[in-house]
Short mmCIF file of C-alpha atoms in Angstrom, two decimals:
data_model
loop_
_atom_site.label_atom_id
_atom_site.label_comp_id
_atom_site.label_asym_id
_atom_site.label_seq_id
_atom_site.Cartn_x
_atom_site.Cartn_y
_atom_site.Cartn_z
CA GLY A 1 24.53 4.56 -11.57
CA GLY A 2 23.41 2.54 -13.79
CA GLY A 3 24.74 2.07 -17.60
CA ILE A 4 23.30 3.50 -20.66
CA ASN A 5 22.08 -0.46 -22.44
CA ALA A 6 19.40 -2.37 -22.04
CA GLU A 7 20.67 -3.87 -18.53
CA TYR A 8 20.01 -0.51 -17.08
CA GLY A 9 16.32 0.07 -18.17
CA LYS A 10 15.88 -3.48 -16.91
CA GLN A 11 16.98 -2.25 -13.81
CA TRP A 12 14.83 0.64 -13.87
CA TYR A 13 11.46 -1.10 -14.70
CA GLN A 14 12.07 -3.88 -12.06
CA ARG A 15 12.68 -1.28 -9.55
CA ARG A 16 9.44 -0.08 -10.59
CA VAL A 17 7.48 -3.81 -9.77
CA ARG A 18 9.00 -3.71 -6.54
CA GLY A 19 7.80 -0.21 -5.69
CA LYS A 20 10.62 1.88 -5.96
CA TYR A 21 9.49 5.20 -7.05
CA GLY A 22 5.53 3.50 -7.51
CA ALA A 23 3.63 1.40 -9.23
CA ALA A 24 4.74 0.40 -12.61
CA THR A 25 2.53 0.38 -15.74
CA VAL A 26 2.73 0.32 -20.65
CA VAL A 27 2.69 -1.71 -24.46
CA VAL A 28 2.69 -1.41 -27.94
CA GLY A 29 2.88 -3.68 -31.49
CA GLY A 30 0.50 -6.74 -33.03
CA ALA A 31 -2.51 -8.32 -32.78
CA VAL A 32 -4.55 -10.57 -31.01
CA LEU A 33 -8.07 -12.74 -31.27
CA ILE A 34 -9.35 -15.46 -30.65
CA SER A 35 -9.78 -18.51 -32.62
CA SER A 36 -13.28 -19.78 -34.13
CA LYS A 37 -13.53 -23.46 -32.84
CA TYR A 38 -13.84 -22.02 -28.92
CA TYR A 39 -16.89 -19.49 -29.82
CA ASN A 40 -19.70 -21.48 -29.69
CA GLN A 41 -21.02 -20.57 -25.70
CA SER A 42 -19.95 -24.28 -24.30
CA SER A 43 -16.67 -23.84 -26.02
CA GLU A 44 -16.03 -20.65 -24.62
CA GLU A 45 -17.10 -20.92 -21.19
CA LYS A 46 -15.05 -24.19 -20.79
CA LYS A 47 -12.04 -22.53 -22.25
CA PHE A 48 -12.65 -19.86 -19.94
CA ASN A 49 -12.47 -21.59 -16.39
CA GLU A 50 -9.19 -23.61 -17.48
CA LEU A 51 -7.53 -20.95 -18.24
CA LYS A 52 -9.07 -18.76 -14.98
CA LYS A 53 -7.78 -22.04 -13.05
CA SER A 54 -4.22 -21.87 -14.65
CA ILE A 55 -4.07 -18.35 -13.57
CA GLY A 56 -4.84 -19.19 -10.35
CA GLY A 57 -2.92 -21.87 -9.65
CA ALA A 58 0.13 -19.21 -11.24
CA THR A 59 -1.60 -16.83 -8.65
CA MET A 60 -1.33 -18.55 -5.57
CA HIS A 61 2.50 -19.75 -5.88
CA LEU A 62 3.72 -16.49 -7.22
CA HIS A 63 1.75 -15.10 -3.42
CA GLN A 64 4.11 -17.73 -1.99
CA SER A 65 7.13 -16.83 -3.42
CA GLU A 66 7.33 -20.36 -5.58
CA SER A 67 8.24 -18.96 -8.88
CA GLY A 68 9.05 -22.75 -10.10
CA HIS A 69 5.89 -24.18 -9.24
CA ALA A 70 3.71 -21.24 -10.43
CA THR A 71 5.32 -22.11 -14.17
CA PRO A 72 4.13 -25.03 -15.33
CA HIS A 73 0.31 -23.36 -14.55
CA PHE A 74 1.52 -20.25 -16.55
CA ASP A 75 2.95 -22.18 -19.12
CA ARG A 76 -0.31 -24.28 -19.64
CA ALA A 77 -2.07 -21.05 -19.63
CA MET A 78 -0.04 -20.30 -22.73
CA GLU A 79 -1.11 -23.52 -24.21
CA ILE A 80 -4.52 -22.86 -24.28
CA VAL A 81 -4.13 -19.01 -25.05
CA ALA A 82 -1.72 -20.01 -27.80
CA GLY A 83 -4.66 -19.60 -30.76
CA ASP A 84 -5.86 -16.44 -29.31
CA ILE A 85 -2.37 -14.56 -29.78
CA GLN A 86 -1.91 -15.11 -33.42
CA LYS A 87 -2.99 -12.27 -36.26
CA ARG A 88 -6.48 -12.07 -36.26
CA LYS A 89 -7.91 -13.04 -39.21
CA ALA A 90 -11.15 -11.00 -40.42
CA ASP A 91 -13.87 -13.81 -39.78
CA ASP A 92 -12.64 -14.25 -36.42
CA PRO A 93 -15.21 -14.27 -34.03
CA ILE A 94 -15.05 -11.67 -31.42
CA PRO A 95 -13.81 -13.02 -27.91
CA SER A 96 -15.30 -12.07 -24.82
CA GLU A 97 -14.06 -9.03 -22.79
CA LYS A 98 -13.97 -11.16 -19.41
CA TYR A 99 -11.86 -13.57 -21.47
CA VAL A 100 -9.99 -10.39 -22.87
CA TYR A 101 -8.84 -9.49 -18.89
CA LEU A 102 -7.97 -13.03 -18.41
CA LEU A 103 -5.54 -12.58 -21.18
CA ASP A 104 -4.46 -9.61 -18.85
CA GLN A 105 -3.82 -11.39 -15.90
CA LEU A 106 -1.79 -13.89 -17.46
CA GLY A 107 0.32 -11.04 -19.10
CA ASN A 108 0.90 -9.85 -15.40
CA ILE A 109 2.09 -13.39 -13.92
CA ALA A 110 3.96 -13.20 -17.53
CA LEU A 111 5.71 -10.00 -16.62
CA THR A 112 6.35 -11.31 -13.03
CA LEU A 113 7.98 -14.24 -14.04
CA GLU A 114 10.07 -12.19 -16.22
CA ARG A 115 8.64 -13.86 -19.96
CA TYR A 116 8.98 -10.37 -21.44
CA ASN A 117 8.02 -11.68 -25.17
CA GLU A 118 5.47 -13.16 -23.94
CA ALA A 119 3.90 -10.53 -21.34
CA ALA A 120 3.91 -8.11 -24.36
CA GLN A 121 2.78 -10.58 -26.84
CA LEU A 122 -0.22 -10.72 -24.22
CA TYR A 123 -1.07 -7.24 -23.33
CA GLN A 124 -1.24 -6.67 -26.73
CA ALA A 125 -4.04 -9.60 -27.32
CA THR A 126 -5.71 -7.96 -24.34
CA ILE A 127 -5.28 -4.12 -26.31
CA ASP A 128 -6.67 -5.61 -29.61
CA GLY A 129 -9.50 -7.76 -27.75
CA LEU A 130 -10.63 -4.80 -25.74
CA ALA A 131 -10.65 -2.50 -28.53
CA LEU A 132 -12.73 -4.94 -30.25
CA ASN A 133 -15.39 -5.20 -26.62
CA ASN A 134 -15.76 -1.08 -28.79
CA ILE A 135 -13.47 0.08 -25.48
CA PRO A 136 -11.62 3.64 -26.60
CA ARG A 137 -7.92 3.49 -27.46
CA ASN A 138 -7.83 6.28 -24.64
CA SER A 139 -9.39 4.68 -22.14
CA ARG A 140 -7.37 4.30 -18.92
CA LYS A 141 -7.46 0.70 -19.32
CA ILE A 142 -5.59 0.07 -22.35
CA THR A 143 -3.20 3.69 -22.04
CA GLU A 144 -2.01 1.63 -19.05
CA LEU A 145 -1.23 -0.91 -20.80
CA PHE A 146 0.38 0.47 -23.25
CA LEU A 147 3.09 1.78 -20.15
CA LYS A 148 3.41 -2.05 -19.09
CA MET A 149 4.45 -2.10 -23.05
CA GLY A 150 6.62 1.08 -23.11
CA GLN A 151 8.01 -0.03 -20.17
CA ILE A 152 8.75 -4.77 -21.43
CA TYR A 153 10.06 -2.79 -24.75
CA ALA A 154 13.09 -1.35 -22.76
CA ILE A 155 13.90 -4.08 -20.77
CA ILE A 156 14.52 -6.13 -23.96
CA ALA A 157 16.07 -2.87 -25.66
CA ASP A 158 13.44 -2.47 -28.34
CA TYR A 159 13.47 0.92 -28.32
CA THR A 160 11.31 1.89 -31.19
CA GLN A 161 8.38 0.44 -30.06
CA ALA A 162 9.10 1.47 -26.19
CA GLU A 163 8.98 5.28 -27.41
CA LEU A 164 6.09 4.93 -29.63
CA SER A 165 4.19 3.19 -26.27
CA PHE A 166 5.00 6.01 -24.25
CA LEU A 167 4.42 8.89 -26.35
CA HIS A 168 0.72 7.26 -26.98
CA VAL A 169 0.71 7.05 -23.46
CA ILE A 170 1.90 10.70 -22.75
CA GLU A 171 -0.31 11.86 -25.32
CA VAL A 172 -3.57 10.75 -23.82
CA THR A 173 -2.83 11.47 -20.77
CA THR A 174 -1.29 15.40 -21.14
CA ALA A 175 -4.60 16.06 -22.96
CA GLU A 176 -6.57 15.04 -19.93
CA LEU A 177 -4.93 16.89 -18.48
CA ARG A 178 -5.25 19.21 -19.88
CA LYS A 179 -8.70 19.61 -19.36
CA PRO A 180 -10.16 22.07 -16.75
CA GLY A 181 -10.75 20.83 -12.78
CA PRO A 182 -8.80 19.43 -11.15
CA PRO A 183 -5.80 17.12 -12.02
CA ASN A 184 -7.06 13.25 -11.65
CA ARG A 185 -3.84 11.22 -9.62
CA ASP A 186 -4.31 8.03 -11.28
CA VAL A 187 -3.66 10.15 -14.20
CA VAL A 188 -1.16 11.88 -13.41
CA HIS A 189 0.76 8.96 -12.39
CA LEU A 190 0.90 6.78 -15.71
CA ASN A 191 1.67 10.78 -17.55
CA GLY A 192 5.25 10.87 -14.71
CA LEU A 193 6.19 7.14 -15.31
CA ALA A 194 5.73 7.60 -19.43
CA PHE A 195 7.86 10.92 -19.83
CA GLU A 196 10.53 8.81 -17.41
CA GLY A 197 10.03 5.98 -19.21
CA LEU A 198 10.78 8.41 -22.31
CA GLY A 199 13.52 10.14 -20.80
CA LYS A 200 15.58 6.68 -20.31
CA VAL A 201 14.73 5.00 -23.29
CA TYR A 202 16.47 8.05 -25.22
CA VAL A 203 19.61 7.16 -22.86
CA SER A 204 19.94 3.76 -23.84
CA MET A 205 19.93 4.85 -27.11
CA GLY A 206 22.15 7.49 -26.65
CA GLN A 207 20.15 10.05 -27.28
CA THR A 208 20.74 11.85 -24.63
CA GLU A 209 19.95 15.98 -25.48
CA ASN A 210 16.13 14.14 -26.44
CA ALA A 211 15.99 12.83 -22.92
CA LEU A 212 16.93 15.89 -21.00
CA HIS A 213 14.40 17.82 -23.75
CA MET A 214 11.75 15.18 -22.22
CA TYR A 215 13.06 15.55 -18.83
CA ARG A 216 12.89 19.82 -18.61
CA TYR A 217 9.52 19.50 -20.79
CA SER A 218 8.09 17.09 -18.37
CA ILE A 219 9.25 18.88 -15.23
CA GLU A 220 7.82 22.47 -16.52
CA PHE A 221 4.45 20.53 -17.48
CA ALA A 222 4.29 18.91 -14.22
CA ARG A 223 5.31 22.40 -11.96
CA SER A 224 2.62 23.97 -14.21
CA SER A 225 -0.26 21.90 -13.86
CA LEU A 226 0.56 19.93 -10.73
CA GLY A 227 2.12 22.64 -8.58
CA PRO A 228 5.84 22.91 -7.37
CA ASP A 229 5.76 20.21 -4.79
CA ASP A 230 4.15 17.21 -6.70
CA ALA A 231 6.03 14.23 -5.96
CA HIS A 232 7.14 13.19 -8.90
CA ILE A 233 9.08 16.32 -9.77
CA PRO A 234 12.32 15.15 -7.84
CA VAL A 235 12.10 11.55 -9.75
CA LEU A 236 12.67 13.70 -12.74
CA LEU A 237 15.26 16.05 -11.67
CA SER A 238 17.33 13.10 -10.20
CA ASP A 239 17.08 11.18 -13.86
CA MET A 240 18.11 14.94 -15.48
CA ALA A 241 20.77 14.61 -13.10
CA PHE A 242 21.80 11.34 -14.20
CA THR A 243 21.48 12.38 -17.97
CA TYR A 244 23.35 15.47 -17.76
CA GLN A 245 26.13 12.99 -15.89
CA LYS A 246 26.59 10.68 -18.93
CA LYS A 247 27.21 13.59 -21.12
CA GLY A 248 30.34 15.46 -18.85
CA ARG A 249 27.85 18.11 -18.01
CA LEU A 250 28.78 18.02 -14.17
CA LYS A 251 28.07 20.97 -12.58
CA GLU A 252 24.29 20.81 -14.47
CA ALA A 253 24.25 16.96 -12.71
CA LEU A 254 24.92 18.69 -9.51
CA ALA A 255 22.61 21.62 -10.09
CA ALA A 256 20.09 19.09 -10.89
CA ALA A 257 20.21 16.58 -8.31
CA ASN A 258 20.85 19.09 -5.30
CA GLU A 259 17.22 20.31 -6.08
CA ALA A 260 16.15 16.33 -6.26
CA VAL A 261 17.82 16.08 -2.89
CA GLU A 262 15.38 18.71 -1.29
CA LEU A 263 12.38 18.05 -3.10
CA SER A 264 12.45 14.32 -2.06
CA SER A 265 12.94 15.15 1.39
CA LYS A 266 9.37 17.45 1.66
CA ASN A 267 7.94 15.11 -0.87
CA ASN A 268 8.80 12.33 -1.77
CA PRO A 269 10.73 10.47 0.65
CA MET A 270 9.95 7.50 -0.59
CA VAL A 271 13.00 8.16 -3.23
CA TYR A 272 14.88 9.74 -0.87
CA GLN A 273 17.77 7.83 -0.46
CA VAL A 274 18.57 6.25 -4.28
CA ILE A 275 18.16 9.77 -4.95
CA LEU A 276 21.38 10.97 -2.03
CA CYS A 277 23.15 7.69 -3.77
CA ASN A 278 23.05 9.30 -7.51
CA LYS A 279 23.84 12.34 -5.81
CA ALA A 280 26.91 11.17 -4.47
CA THR A 281 28.34 9.60 -7.93
CA ILE A 282 28.02 13.15 -9.16
CA LEU A 283 29.99 14.16 -6.26
CA SER A 284 32.54 11.10 -6.88
CA GLU A 285 32.99 11.74 -10.59
CA MET A 286 33.65 15.28 -9.78
CA GLY A 287 36.81 14.39 -6.98
CA GLU A 288 34.66 15.47 -4.38
CA ILE A 289 35.59 12.01 -2.38
CA GLU A 290 34.61 12.86 1.44
CA GLU A 291 31.18 14.63 0.31
CA ALA A 292 30.29 11.59 -0.91
CA GLY A 293 31.18 9.40 1.06
CA LYS A 294 29.30 10.79 3.63
CA LEU A 295 26.04 10.88 1.54
CA TYR A 296 26.87 7.02 0.50
CA ASP A 297 26.56 6.42 4.30
CA GLU A 298 23.46 8.07 4.84
CA ALA A 299 22.02 6.47 1.62
CA LEU A 300 22.44 3.22 2.81
CA LYS A 301 21.89 3.75 6.87
CA ILE A 302 18.46 5.25 4.92
CA ALA A 303 18.01 2.18 2.83
CA ARG A 304 18.74 -0.94 5.59
CA LYS A 305 15.42 1.21 7.39
CA LYS A 306 12.91 0.63 4.44
CA SER A 307 14.66 -2.63 3.71
CA ASP A 308 15.37 -1.35 -0.06
CA TRP A 309 17.65 -4.17 -1.12
CA SER A 310 18.59 -2.65 -4.81
CA THR A 311 19.39 0.15 -3.22
CA ILE A 312 21.75 -1.42 -0.42
CA GLN A 313 23.52 -3.69 -3.45
CA GLU A 314 23.83 -0.22 -5.36
CA VAL A 315 25.29 2.04 -2.82
CA MET A 316 27.91 -0.66 -1.08
CA GLN A 317 29.18 -0.90 -4.65
CA ASN A 318 29.55 2.41 -5.22
CA GLN A 319 31.73 2.20 -1.87
CA LYS A 320 33.95 0.12 -3.21
CA ILE A 321 34.63 2.05 -6.55
CA LEU A 322 34.59 5.54 -3.74
CA LYS A 323 37.63 3.60 -1.74
CA LYS A 324 39.42 2.08 -4.71
CA LYS A 325 39.71 6.61 -5.37
CA GLN A 326 40.79 7.46 -1.71
CA GLU A 327 43.62 4.54 -2.76
CA LYS A 328 45.33 6.46 -5.17
#
């Protein structure tokens, strides 16, 4: 379910960070750097230690689910790095690599606190800082950062930057997966997340034909490169079914959903309840009320066993809609 808007993208990404479909991981944009007053050895070390302390305090409270107590530590850390996430001047010194990795950690905290604009700034600063330390732009770390950036831009509805970010990840990972030898599973995962994210961006932009093209290509690529049993294929099929549904092409939506359900039951049970819910929604729209009700019941049962609260909420909302249809 979900509407074609920023909230839809936000819900998708939040599922990612909670591990619904897998790990989350992207970005594009701006610039970075470290102001010169900090870059003699002793002052840089002092700043590094202050930042590390603030990050440690925020992380400790987040591990205890105390986001309110984590926020002051995060705000203090942002004060420390305020001069380091601005546009770089030609004579600015190069930040140390260990300092750059603290910016990345701070970006992760911003993401957890849903401070999305600050997270994007911090990840961009990390990308630029790594580049200044001669880390290639197609490195795994920078590719992961671009993925995070794409997901963040999707949340805040900056779809142009989201598209550019996801395309960068797709370009890098596809080139690596085409090399001889067995595919690296981490690269496969990044590739799948980027294709999925780009498809959702196109849906959010109302470019459903582009989204369908992206899903078809990514499914074909996954099957040819990774085999028909790759765990990400049912997720892509379910997303394609959702896109067909939004275009009113319900028969094609149901066909894709059927295949997604069958595959996820075998090779990706983690998302099975989500895909069942999506199929039930398509059946409900087709007027197959009884069959939709059975699938919602099954999806709800599985989601409760897994403590999958977002799917539980979605199924219960859809069951209310279905009940109203039955009463008409």
